[in-house]
mmCIF file of C-alpha atoms in Angstrom:
data_model
loop_
_atom_site.group_PDB
_atom_site.id
_atom_site.type_symbol
_atom_site.label_atom_id
_atom_site.label_comp_id
_atom_site.label_asym_id
_atom_site.label_seq_id
_atom_site.Cartn_x
_atom_site.Cartn_y
_atom_site.Cartn_z
ATOM 1 C CA UNK A 1 31.327 -19.764 -138.341
ATOM 2 C CA UNK A 2 31.752 -23.316 -138.983
ATOM 3 C CA UNK A 3 32.577 -22.951 -142.162
ATOM 4 C CA UNK A 4 36.295 -22.768 -143.679
ATOM 5 C CA UNK A 5 35.896 -24.273 -147.140
ATOM 6 C CA UNK A 6 33.314 -23.846 -150.207
ATOM 7 C CA UNK A 7 33.673 -25.478 -153.865
ATOM 8 C CA UNK A 8 34.099 -23.428 -156.019
ATOM 9 C CA UNK A 9 34.776 -22.723 -159.878
ATOM 10 C CA UNK A 10 37.762 -20.383 -160.399
ATOM 11 C CA UNK A 11 37.078 -19.328 -164.205
ATOM 12 C CA UNK A 12 40.947 -19.825 -165.328
ATOM 13 C CA UNK A 13 41.477 -19.303 -168.933
ATOM 14 C CA UNK A 14 39.922 -22.447 -170.426
ATOM 15 C CA UNK A 15 36.879 -23.781 -168.040
ATOM 16 C CA UNK A 16 36.632 -22.999 -164.281
ATOM 17 C CA UNK A 17 38.364 -25.218 -162.268
ATOM 18 C CA UNK A 18 35.676 -26.989 -158.954
ATOM 19 C CA UNK A 19 38.521 -25.356 -156.386
ATOM 20 C CA UNK A 20 38.882 -25.095 -152.069
ATOM 21 C CA UNK A 21 38.399 -21.822 -151.673
ATOM 22 C CA UNK A 22 39.093 -20.544 -148.381
ATOM 23 C CA UNK A 23 36.859 -18.601 -146.240
ATOM 24 C CA UNK A 24 36.918 -17.378 -142.785
ATOM 25 C CA UNK A 25 38.983 -18.833 -140.088
ATOM 26 C CA UNK A 26 40.278 -20.760 -143.238
ATOM 27 C CA UNK A 27 41.093 -18.277 -145.038
ATOM 28 C CA UNK A 28 42.818 -15.556 -142.143
ATOM 29 C CA UNK A 29 45.556 -19.586 -141.258
ATOM 30 C CA UNK A 30 46.236 -19.589 -144.929
ATOM 31 C CA UNK A 31 47.224 -15.480 -145.548
ATOM 32 C CA UNK A 32 49.774 -16.494 -142.695
ATOM 33 C CA UNK A 33 51.142 -19.899 -143.785
ATOM 34 C CA UNK A 34 51.912 -18.545 -146.933
ATOM 35 C CA UNK A 35 53.221 -15.049 -144.915
ATOM 36 C CA UNK A 36 50.273 -12.945 -147.740
ATOM 37 C CA UNK A 37 49.979 -10.366 -144.248
ATOM 38 C CA UNK A 38 51.097 -8.130 -146.634
ATOM 39 C CA UNK A 39 49.085 -8.673 -149.949
ATOM 40 C CA UNK A 40 45.128 -9.002 -148.749
ATOM 41 C CA UNK A 41 43.217 -8.323 -145.070
ATOM 42 C CA UNK A 42 40.018 -9.887 -144.411
ATOM 43 C CA UNK A 43 38.496 -7.023 -142.488
ATOM 44 C CA UNK A 44 35.666 -7.615 -140.280
ATOM 45 C CA UNK A 45 32.006 -6.744 -139.861
ATOM 46 C CA UNK A 46 31.872 -5.145 -137.392
ATOM 47 C CA UNK A 47 35.221 -3.274 -137.742
ATOM 48 C CA UNK A 48 33.946 0.489 -136.607
ATOM 49 C CA UNK A 49 36.233 2.102 -139.674
ATOM 50 C CA UNK A 50 34.187 -0.073 -141.540
ATOM 51 C CA UNK A 51 31.076 1.138 -140.798
ATOM 52 C CA UNK A 52 31.564 4.071 -141.419
ATOM 53 C CA UNK A 53 32.059 3.608 -144.765
ATOM 54 C CA UNK A 54 29.663 1.898 -145.232
ATOM 55 C CA UNK A 55 27.623 4.471 -143.545
ATOM 56 C CA UNK A 56 29.475 6.769 -146.131
ATOM 57 C CA UNK A 57 27.912 4.717 -149.270
ATOM 58 C CA UNK A 58 24.809 4.581 -148.250
ATOM 59 C CA UNK A 59 24.082 8.253 -147.702
ATOM 60 C CA UNK A 60 25.757 9.896 -150.691
ATOM 61 C CA UNK A 61 25.000 6.922 -154.088
ATOM 62 C CA UNK A 62 22.243 8.242 -154.620
ATOM 63 C CA UNK A 63 23.609 11.937 -155.096
ATOM 64 C CA UNK A 64 26.845 10.751 -156.043
ATOM 65 C CA UNK A 65 27.438 7.118 -157.880
ATOM 66 C CA UNK A 66 24.048 7.001 -159.715
ATOM 67 C CA UNK A 67 24.745 10.812 -160.376
ATOM 68 C CA UNK A 68 28.231 8.759 -161.937
ATOM 69 C CA UNK A 69 27.013 5.902 -163.822
ATOM 70 C CA UNK A 70 28.328 3.523 -160.946
ATOM 71 C CA UNK A 71 31.884 4.867 -161.479
ATOM 72 C CA UNK A 72 33.838 7.958 -161.417
ATOM 73 C CA UNK A 73 36.869 9.710 -160.508
ATOM 74 C CA UNK A 74 37.930 9.964 -156.654
ATOM 75 C CA UNK A 75 37.845 13.426 -156.384
ATOM 76 C CA UNK A 76 33.424 12.957 -156.837
ATOM 77 C CA UNK A 77 33.837 11.564 -153.184
ATOM 78 C CA UNK A 78 36.112 12.917 -151.517
ATOM 79 C CA UNK A 79 34.712 10.924 -147.759
ATOM 80 C CA UNK A 80 34.397 7.659 -149.051
ATOM 81 C CA UNK A 81 38.618 7.748 -149.880
ATOM 82 C CA UNK A 82 38.993 9.231 -146.602
ATOM 83 C CA UNK A 83 37.538 6.067 -144.484
ATOM 84 C CA UNK A 84 38.626 3.741 -147.467
ATOM 85 C CA UNK A 85 42.248 4.709 -146.736
ATOM 86 C CA UNK A 86 41.468 5.063 -142.525
ATOM 87 C CA UNK A 87 41.443 0.712 -143.555
ATOM 88 C CA UNK A 88 43.896 0.575 -145.761
ATOM 89 C CA UNK A 89 46.099 2.216 -143.176
ATOM 90 C CA UNK A 90 44.942 0.150 -140.549
ATOM 91 C CA UNK A 91 45.800 -3.590 -142.089
ATOM 92 C CA UNK A 92 48.471 -2.669 -143.670
ATOM 93 C CA UNK A 93 50.610 0.651 -141.717
ATOM 94 C CA UNK A 94 54.032 -0.680 -143.123
ATOM 95 C CA UNK A 95 52.795 0.666 -146.637
ATOM 96 C CA UNK A 96 50.725 2.672 -145.974
ATOM 97 C CA UNK A 97 51.034 4.583 -142.711
ATOM 98 C CA UNK A 98 52.138 7.619 -142.144
ATOM 99 C CA UNK A 99 53.706 6.818 -139.017
ATOM 100 C CA UNK A 100 55.813 4.174 -140.480
ATOM 101 C CA UNK A 101 56.227 6.545 -143.623
ATOM 102 C CA UNK A 102 53.556 5.501 -145.664
ATOM 103 C CA UNK A 103 51.268 7.749 -148.072
ATOM 104 C CA UNK A 104 48.142 6.601 -149.371
ATOM 105 C CA UNK A 105 46.743 8.471 -152.990
ATOM 106 C CA UNK A 106 43.186 7.739 -153.794
ATOM 107 C CA UNK A 107 42.519 6.735 -156.950
ATOM 108 C CA UNK A 108 45.025 4.207 -159.811
ATOM 109 C CA UNK A 109 45.824 7.787 -161.564
ATOM 110 C CA UNK A 110 45.034 5.643 -164.788
ATOM 111 C CA UNK A 111 43.941 8.814 -166.747
ATOM 112 C CA UNK A 112 45.731 12.472 -166.033
ATOM 113 C CA UNK A 113 43.025 15.684 -164.632
ATOM 114 C CA UNK A 114 42.208 15.859 -168.549
ATOM 115 C CA UNK A 115 40.540 12.833 -168.383
ATOM 116 C CA UNK A 116 38.953 12.386 -165.296
ATOM 117 C CA UNK A 117 34.971 11.496 -166.360
ATOM 118 C CA UNK A 118 37.150 7.923 -167.331
ATOM 119 C CA UNK A 119 38.098 7.303 -164.136
ATOM 120 C CA UNK A 120 36.956 4.346 -162.276
ATOM 121 C CA UNK A 121 38.310 5.202 -158.716
ATOM 122 C CA UNK A 122 35.317 4.413 -157.613
ATOM 123 C CA UNK A 123 32.661 0.924 -159.170
ATOM 124 C CA UNK A 124 29.539 -1.130 -158.174
ATOM 125 C CA UNK A 125 29.473 -4.309 -159.692
ATOM 126 C CA UNK A 126 26.369 -5.381 -160.416
ATOM 127 C CA UNK A 127 24.968 -8.805 -161.800
ATOM 128 C CA UNK A 128 23.840 -8.372 -166.104
ATOM 129 C CA UNK A 129 20.789 -10.322 -164.633
ATOM 130 C CA UNK A 130 20.041 -6.995 -161.917
ATOM 131 C CA UNK A 131 17.280 -4.850 -162.803
ATOM 132 C CA UNK A 132 18.756 -1.969 -161.738
ATOM 133 C CA UNK A 133 21.175 -2.132 -165.168
ATOM 134 C CA UNK A 134 24.453 -1.289 -165.547
ATOM 135 C CA UNK A 135 27.677 -2.343 -167.340
ATOM 136 C CA UNK A 136 29.772 -2.983 -164.929
ATOM 137 C CA UNK A 137 29.319 -6.807 -163.699
ATOM 138 C CA UNK A 138 31.289 -9.144 -161.652
ATOM 139 C CA UNK A 139 34.237 -9.810 -163.558
ATOM 140 C CA UNK A 140 34.201 -14.009 -163.895
ATOM 141 C CA UNK A 141 37.841 -13.481 -165.868
ATOM 142 C CA UNK A 142 40.929 -14.321 -163.982
ATOM 143 C CA UNK A 143 43.401 -11.253 -163.578
ATOM 144 C CA UNK A 144 45.615 -7.974 -162.087
ATOM 145 C CA UNK A 145 44.346 -5.028 -162.564
ATOM 146 C CA UNK A 146 47.248 -3.808 -165.280
ATOM 147 C CA UNK A 147 46.367 -6.385 -167.709
ATOM 148 C CA UNK A 148 42.631 -5.309 -166.581
ATOM 149 C CA UNK A 149 40.464 -3.823 -169.526
ATOM 150 C CA UNK A 150 40.070 -0.884 -168.234
ATOM 151 C CA UNK A 151 41.356 2.431 -169.792
ATOM 152 C CA UNK A 152 44.943 3.708 -169.074
ATOM 153 C CA UNK A 153 45.692 7.011 -170.678
ATOM 154 C CA UNK A 154 49.280 7.028 -172.484
ATOM 155 C CA UNK A 155 52.454 6.759 -169.738
ATOM 156 C CA UNK A 156 49.956 6.124 -166.751
ATOM 157 C CA UNK A 157 52.792 4.176 -164.815
ATOM 158 C CA UNK A 158 55.707 7.452 -164.962
ATOM 159 C CA UNK A 159 52.159 10.141 -164.194
ATOM 160 C CA UNK A 160 50.958 8.320 -161.978
ATOM 161 C CA UNK A 161 54.594 6.293 -159.760
ATOM 162 C CA UNK A 162 56.485 9.606 -159.193
ATOM 163 C CA UNK A 163 60.273 9.382 -158.437
ATOM 164 C CA UNK A 164 59.877 5.459 -158.223
ATOM 165 C CA UNK A 165 62.733 3.373 -157.093
ATOM 166 C CA UNK A 166 64.613 0.145 -156.379
ATOM 167 C CA UNK A 167 65.223 -0.548 -153.255
ATOM 168 C CA UNK A 168 68.387 1.774 -151.987
ATOM 169 C CA UNK A 169 67.520 4.577 -154.085
ATOM 170 C CA UNK A 170 67.906 8.060 -151.830
ATOM 171 C CA UNK A 171 64.488 9.984 -152.715
ATOM 172 C CA UNK A 172 62.375 7.027 -154.202
ATOM 173 C CA UNK A 173 59.678 5.790 -153.254
ATOM 174 C CA UNK A 174 57.603 2.076 -153.875
ATOM 175 C CA UNK A 175 54.355 2.093 -154.884
ATOM 176 C CA UNK A 176 51.710 -0.764 -154.369
ATOM 177 C CA UNK A 177 47.908 -0.281 -155.911
ATOM 178 C CA UNK A 178 45.230 -1.506 -153.237
ATOM 179 C CA UNK A 179 41.856 -2.051 -153.322
ATOM 180 C CA UNK A 180 38.669 -1.832 -150.771
ATOM 181 C CA UNK A 181 36.495 -4.689 -152.279
ATOM 182 C CA UNK A 182 32.467 -4.128 -149.965
ATOM 183 C CA UNK A 183 30.034 -7.183 -151.285
ATOM 184 C CA UNK A 184 26.432 -4.753 -150.260
ATOM 185 C CA UNK A 185 24.138 -7.628 -150.735
ATOM 186 C CA UNK A 186 22.839 -10.627 -147.830
ATOM 187 C CA UNK A 187 25.626 -12.923 -146.514
ATOM 188 C CA UNK A 188 24.069 -16.383 -146.506
ATOM 189 C CA UNK A 189 24.860 -18.523 -143.526
ATOM 190 C CA UNK A 190 28.439 -19.408 -144.229
ATOM 191 C CA UNK A 191 29.248 -16.041 -144.042
ATOM 192 C CA UNK A 192 29.837 -15.047 -147.581
ATOM 193 C CA UNK A 193 28.090 -13.553 -150.953
ATOM 194 C CA UNK A 194 25.354 -15.803 -151.903
ATOM 195 C CA UNK A 195 27.063 -15.705 -155.624
ATOM 196 C CA UNK A 196 30.113 -14.797 -157.771
ATOM 197 C CA UNK A 197 31.861 -14.517 -154.933
ATOM 198 C CA UNK A 198 35.654 -12.618 -155.358
ATOM 199 C CA UNK A 199 38.234 -14.927 -154.755
ATOM 200 C CA UNK A 200 41.726 -13.938 -154.809
ATOM 201 C CA UNK A 201 45.119 -16.180 -155.204
ATOM 202 C CA UNK A 202 47.441 -15.819 -152.584
ATOM 203 C CA UNK A 203 50.866 -14.954 -153.659
ATOM 204 C CA UNK A 204 53.532 -17.338 -154.986
ATOM 205 C CA UNK A 205 56.610 -18.124 -152.645
ATOM 206 C CA UNK A 206 55.375 -14.339 -150.167
ATOM 207 C CA UNK A 207 55.363 -12.501 -153.315
ATOM 208 C CA UNK A 208 59.300 -13.044 -154.473
ATOM 209 C CA UNK A 209 58.060 -15.325 -157.879
ATOM 210 C CA UNK A 210 54.826 -15.073 -160.453
ATOM 211 C CA UNK A 211 52.294 -17.814 -160.768
ATOM 212 C CA UNK A 212 52.381 -19.406 -164.359
ATOM 213 C CA UNK A 213 50.744 -17.144 -166.794
ATOM 214 C CA UNK A 214 49.830 -17.484 -170.630
ATOM 215 C CA UNK A 215 49.550 -14.584 -173.087
ATOM 216 C CA UNK A 216 45.309 -14.457 -175.200
ATOM 217 C CA UNK A 217 45.513 -13.809 -178.054
ATOM 218 C CA UNK A 218 42.793 -12.063 -179.724
ATOM 219 C CA UNK A 219 40.948 -13.977 -181.669
ATOM 220 C CA UNK A 220 40.184 -15.978 -177.645
ATOM 221 C CA UNK A 221 39.000 -12.610 -176.250
ATOM 222 C CA UNK A 222 35.295 -14.169 -177.285
ATOM 223 C CA UNK A 223 33.756 -13.578 -174.078
ATOM 224 C CA UNK A 224 31.908 -15.921 -171.733
ATOM 225 C CA UNK A 225 29.579 -19.114 -173.158
ATOM 226 C CA UNK A 226 26.146 -17.277 -173.924
ATOM 227 C CA UNK A 227 23.694 -18.403 -171.095
ATOM 228 C CA UNK A 228 20.835 -21.489 -172.553
ATOM 229 C CA UNK A 229 17.380 -20.734 -172.559
ATOM 230 C CA UNK A 230 16.497 -22.649 -169.879
ATOM 231 C CA UNK A 231 19.070 -21.280 -168.132
ATOM 232 C CA UNK A 232 17.662 -18.345 -168.988
ATOM 233 C CA UNK A 233 13.969 -19.708 -168.425
ATOM 234 C CA UNK A 234 14.600 -20.732 -164.729
ATOM 235 C CA UNK A 235 16.498 -17.684 -163.348
ATOM 236 C CA UNK A 236 13.532 -15.660 -164.249
ATOM 237 C CA UNK A 237 10.863 -18.333 -162.414
ATOM 238 C CA UNK A 238 12.596 -17.314 -158.595
ATOM 239 C CA UNK A 239 13.831 -13.626 -159.986
ATOM 240 C CA UNK A 240 11.435 -12.358 -161.852
ATOM 241 C CA UNK A 241 13.040 -8.445 -162.099
ATOM 242 C CA UNK A 242 15.856 -10.155 -163.677
ATOM 243 C CA UNK A 243 13.700 -10.349 -167.337
ATOM 244 C CA UNK A 244 13.902 -6.955 -166.774
ATOM 245 C CA UNK A 245 17.579 -5.946 -168.376
ATOM 246 C CA UNK A 246 16.329 -8.446 -171.274
ATOM 247 C CA UNK A 247 13.028 -7.051 -172.206
ATOM 248 C CA UNK A 248 15.438 -3.632 -171.991
ATOM 249 C CA UNK A 249 17.577 -4.572 -174.534
ATOM 250 C CA UNK A 250 15.140 -5.175 -176.752
ATOM 251 C CA UNK A 251 14.103 -1.831 -177.068
ATOM 252 C CA UNK A 252 17.302 -0.726 -177.398
ATOM 253 C CA UNK A 253 18.727 0.744 -181.549
ATOM 254 C CA UNK A 254 22.711 0.011 -179.512
ATOM 255 C CA UNK A 255 24.363 -2.610 -180.852
ATOM 256 C CA UNK A 256 27.500 -3.671 -181.777
ATOM 257 C CA UNK A 257 30.389 -5.846 -180.641
ATOM 258 C CA UNK A 258 31.215 -6.767 -176.732
ATOM 259 C CA UNK A 259 34.123 -5.008 -176.996
ATOM 260 C CA UNK A 260 32.952 -1.858 -178.165
ATOM 261 C CA UNK A 261 30.791 -1.169 -176.260
ATOM 262 C CA UNK A 262 32.778 -1.029 -173.784
ATOM 263 C CA UNK A 263 33.720 3.581 -173.448
ATOM 264 C CA UNK A 264 36.025 3.183 -171.098
ATOM 265 C CA UNK A 265 38.166 0.162 -172.467
ATOM 266 C CA UNK A 266 41.961 0.550 -173.096
ATOM 267 C CA UNK A 267 42.130 0.628 -176.759
ATOM 268 C CA UNK A 268 45.236 -1.147 -176.931
ATOM 269 C CA UNK A 269 43.644 -3.921 -175.007
ATOM 270 C CA UNK A 270 42.504 -6.698 -178.113
ATOM 271 C CA UNK A 271 45.510 -5.923 -179.968
ATOM 272 C CA UNK A 272 48.372 -6.621 -177.725
ATOM 273 C CA UNK A 273 46.477 -9.966 -175.901
ATOM 274 C CA UNK A 274 46.475 -10.215 -171.707
ATOM 275 C CA UNK A 275 47.773 -12.341 -169.023
ATOM 276 C CA UNK A 276 45.579 -15.732 -168.456
ATOM 277 C CA UNK A 277 46.383 -17.765 -165.063
ATOM 278 C CA UNK A 278 47.370 -20.769 -165.890
ATOM 279 C CA UNK A 279 46.245 -23.535 -163.674
ATOM 280 C CA UNK A 280 47.580 -24.984 -160.655
ATOM 281 C CA UNK A 281 47.446 -27.288 -157.800
ATOM 282 C CA UNK A 282 49.588 -25.028 -155.852
ATOM 283 C CA UNK A 283 47.457 -23.000 -155.717
ATOM 284 C CA UNK A 284 45.398 -21.296 -152.665
ATOM 285 C CA UNK A 285 42.229 -19.564 -152.631
ATOM 286 C CA UNK A 286 40.772 -17.378 -150.132
ATOM 287 C CA UNK A 287 37.110 -15.327 -150.639
ATOM 288 C CA UNK A 288 35.983 -12.389 -147.679
ATOM 289 C CA UNK A 289 32.699 -10.375 -148.221
ATOM 290 C CA UNK A 290 35.101 -7.273 -146.744
ATOM 291 C CA UNK A 291 38.371 -7.156 -148.120
ATOM 292 C CA UNK A 292 42.215 -5.079 -148.391
ATOM 293 C CA UNK A 293 44.261 -6.655 -151.264
ATOM 294 C CA UNK A 294 47.301 -5.569 -153.158
ATOM 295 C CA UNK A 295 45.353 -5.665 -157.049
ATOM 296 C CA UNK A 296 48.007 -4.923 -158.755
ATOM 297 C CA UNK A 297 49.943 -8.442 -157.972
ATOM 298 C CA UNK A 298 47.468 -10.884 -156.976
ATOM 299 C CA UNK A 299 45.013 -12.513 -160.043
ATOM 300 C CA UNK A 300 41.643 -12.167 -158.956
ATOM 301 C CA UNK A 301 38.078 -12.513 -160.490
ATOM 302 C CA UNK A 302 34.880 -13.831 -159.391
ATOM 303 C CA UNK A 303 33.564 -17.871 -158.765
ATOM 304 C CA UNK A 304 30.867 -19.690 -158.670
ATOM 305 C CA UNK A 305 30.289 -21.348 -155.622
ATOM 306 C CA UNK A 306 29.209 -25.050 -156.286
ATOM 307 C CA UNK A 307 25.113 -26.081 -156.439
ATOM 308 C CA UNK A 308 24.569 -28.834 -153.350
ATOM 309 C CA UNK A 309 25.661 -26.517 -150.735
ATOM 310 C CA UNK A 310 24.295 -23.630 -152.195
ATOM 311 C CA UNK A 311 20.826 -24.737 -151.750
ATOM 312 C CA UNK A 312 21.364 -26.605 -148.296
ATOM 313 C CA UNK A 313 22.318 -23.557 -146.979
ATOM 314 C CA UNK A 314 19.043 -21.237 -148.400
ATOM 315 C CA UNK A 315 16.386 -24.544 -147.067
ATOM 316 C CA UNK A 316 18.367 -24.483 -143.524
ATOM 317 C CA UNK A 317 17.968 -20.583 -143.409
ATOM 318 C CA UNK A 318 15.441 -19.308 -140.787
ATOM 319 C CA UNK A 319 13.203 -17.329 -143.763
ATOM 320 C CA UNK A 320 13.614 -20.572 -146.842
ATOM 321 C CA UNK A 321 11.794 -18.044 -149.306
ATOM 322 C CA UNK A 322 13.885 -15.407 -148.796
ATOM 323 C CA UNK A 323 17.318 -16.620 -148.614
ATOM 324 C CA UNK A 324 16.335 -17.983 -152.317
ATOM 325 C CA UNK A 325 14.968 -14.554 -153.763
ATOM 326 C CA UNK A 326 18.854 -13.378 -152.217
ATOM 327 C CA UNK A 327 20.696 -16.414 -153.933
ATOM 328 C CA UNK A 328 18.830 -15.791 -156.780
ATOM 329 C CA UNK A 329 19.774 -11.683 -156.930
ATOM 330 C CA UNK A 330 23.163 -13.150 -157.837
ATOM 331 C CA UNK A 331 26.178 -10.189 -156.282
ATOM 332 C CA UNK A 332 26.146 -6.662 -156.109
ATOM 333 C CA UNK A 333 30.368 -5.054 -154.760
ATOM 334 C CA UNK A 334 32.182 -2.106 -154.767
ATOM 335 C CA UNK A 335 35.251 -0.958 -155.073
ATOM 336 C CA UNK A 336 37.245 1.974 -154.173
ATOM 337 C CA UNK A 337 40.527 1.790 -155.859
ATOM 338 C CA UNK A 338 44.400 3.223 -153.946
ATOM 339 C CA UNK A 339 47.412 4.004 -154.647
ATOM 340 C CA UNK A 340 50.296 3.633 -151.474
ATOM 341 C CA UNK A 341 54.466 5.216 -151.540
ATOM 342 C CA UNK A 342 56.038 4.873 -149.129
ATOM 343 C CA UNK A 343 59.904 5.414 -149.199
ATOM 344 C CA UNK A 344 62.590 2.567 -150.235
#
């Protein structure tokens, strides 16, 4: 694909910032140049292991995903996690492949086996405007998974990472957390999702340093700017089905604050605040429709594409009406979450 860079609004704390987001060969070259191969791997669409995983998801989603209300514990879907494990072993052999002493563990173990109903080892995200209502939407806040709002049982780190040790410690393990992230909606002519691309920040100094961040306090956590009536009307005109959640919400008697509506929320999240990435011209952002990445070390979140290029892609498509419909529907994606450990 000839596209190597796209412009997108990256959701930093105070306001979104227009940034270059590297795609296709541009992203591959940036990953190599920044020594980030151990943190992120772009999966080719024709990779047989990816094709197998996508077929497994397609075959089992109604039976497993829908019944679990779009998210659940890895034990509900062992065949999907087995297929995801194969991708990780290929992408990060030194950390994940048994041939190198690595081991992939399904799930993130934020909760114990006694609380499986609160686990989100797999998750499907859908737009807020989607006909199929879901509380899991593309997350427009830059974060790393340890800092996310997902519920985490007290003491989860010790339980999730037994025998964790530093370099040189005998019988100690080094743990990494990975997300296998897959787009489940049509791809645009640039090879990317039509909207809300998952933007990934490459680590600083090959992962030896952290990017600067500050802590957002509870009083700052008021959520995203509300959509205006004009924006809402324009969206519904392009995609009438997107009005369904508005109508269904009008007939709902459940009210409450935004933070109280997330039943799998970490109850301490609003109290302690959360790290928020400080904007920098040194940041290098990449995206891809199918990707494995280190979700604990890499900042990530849903960006928004620059509208002019998006319009050009629609108007230049073979089927313009179909392209406009796909572009207006937003992004659906699937995540499988894993731990991997290897001897220190």
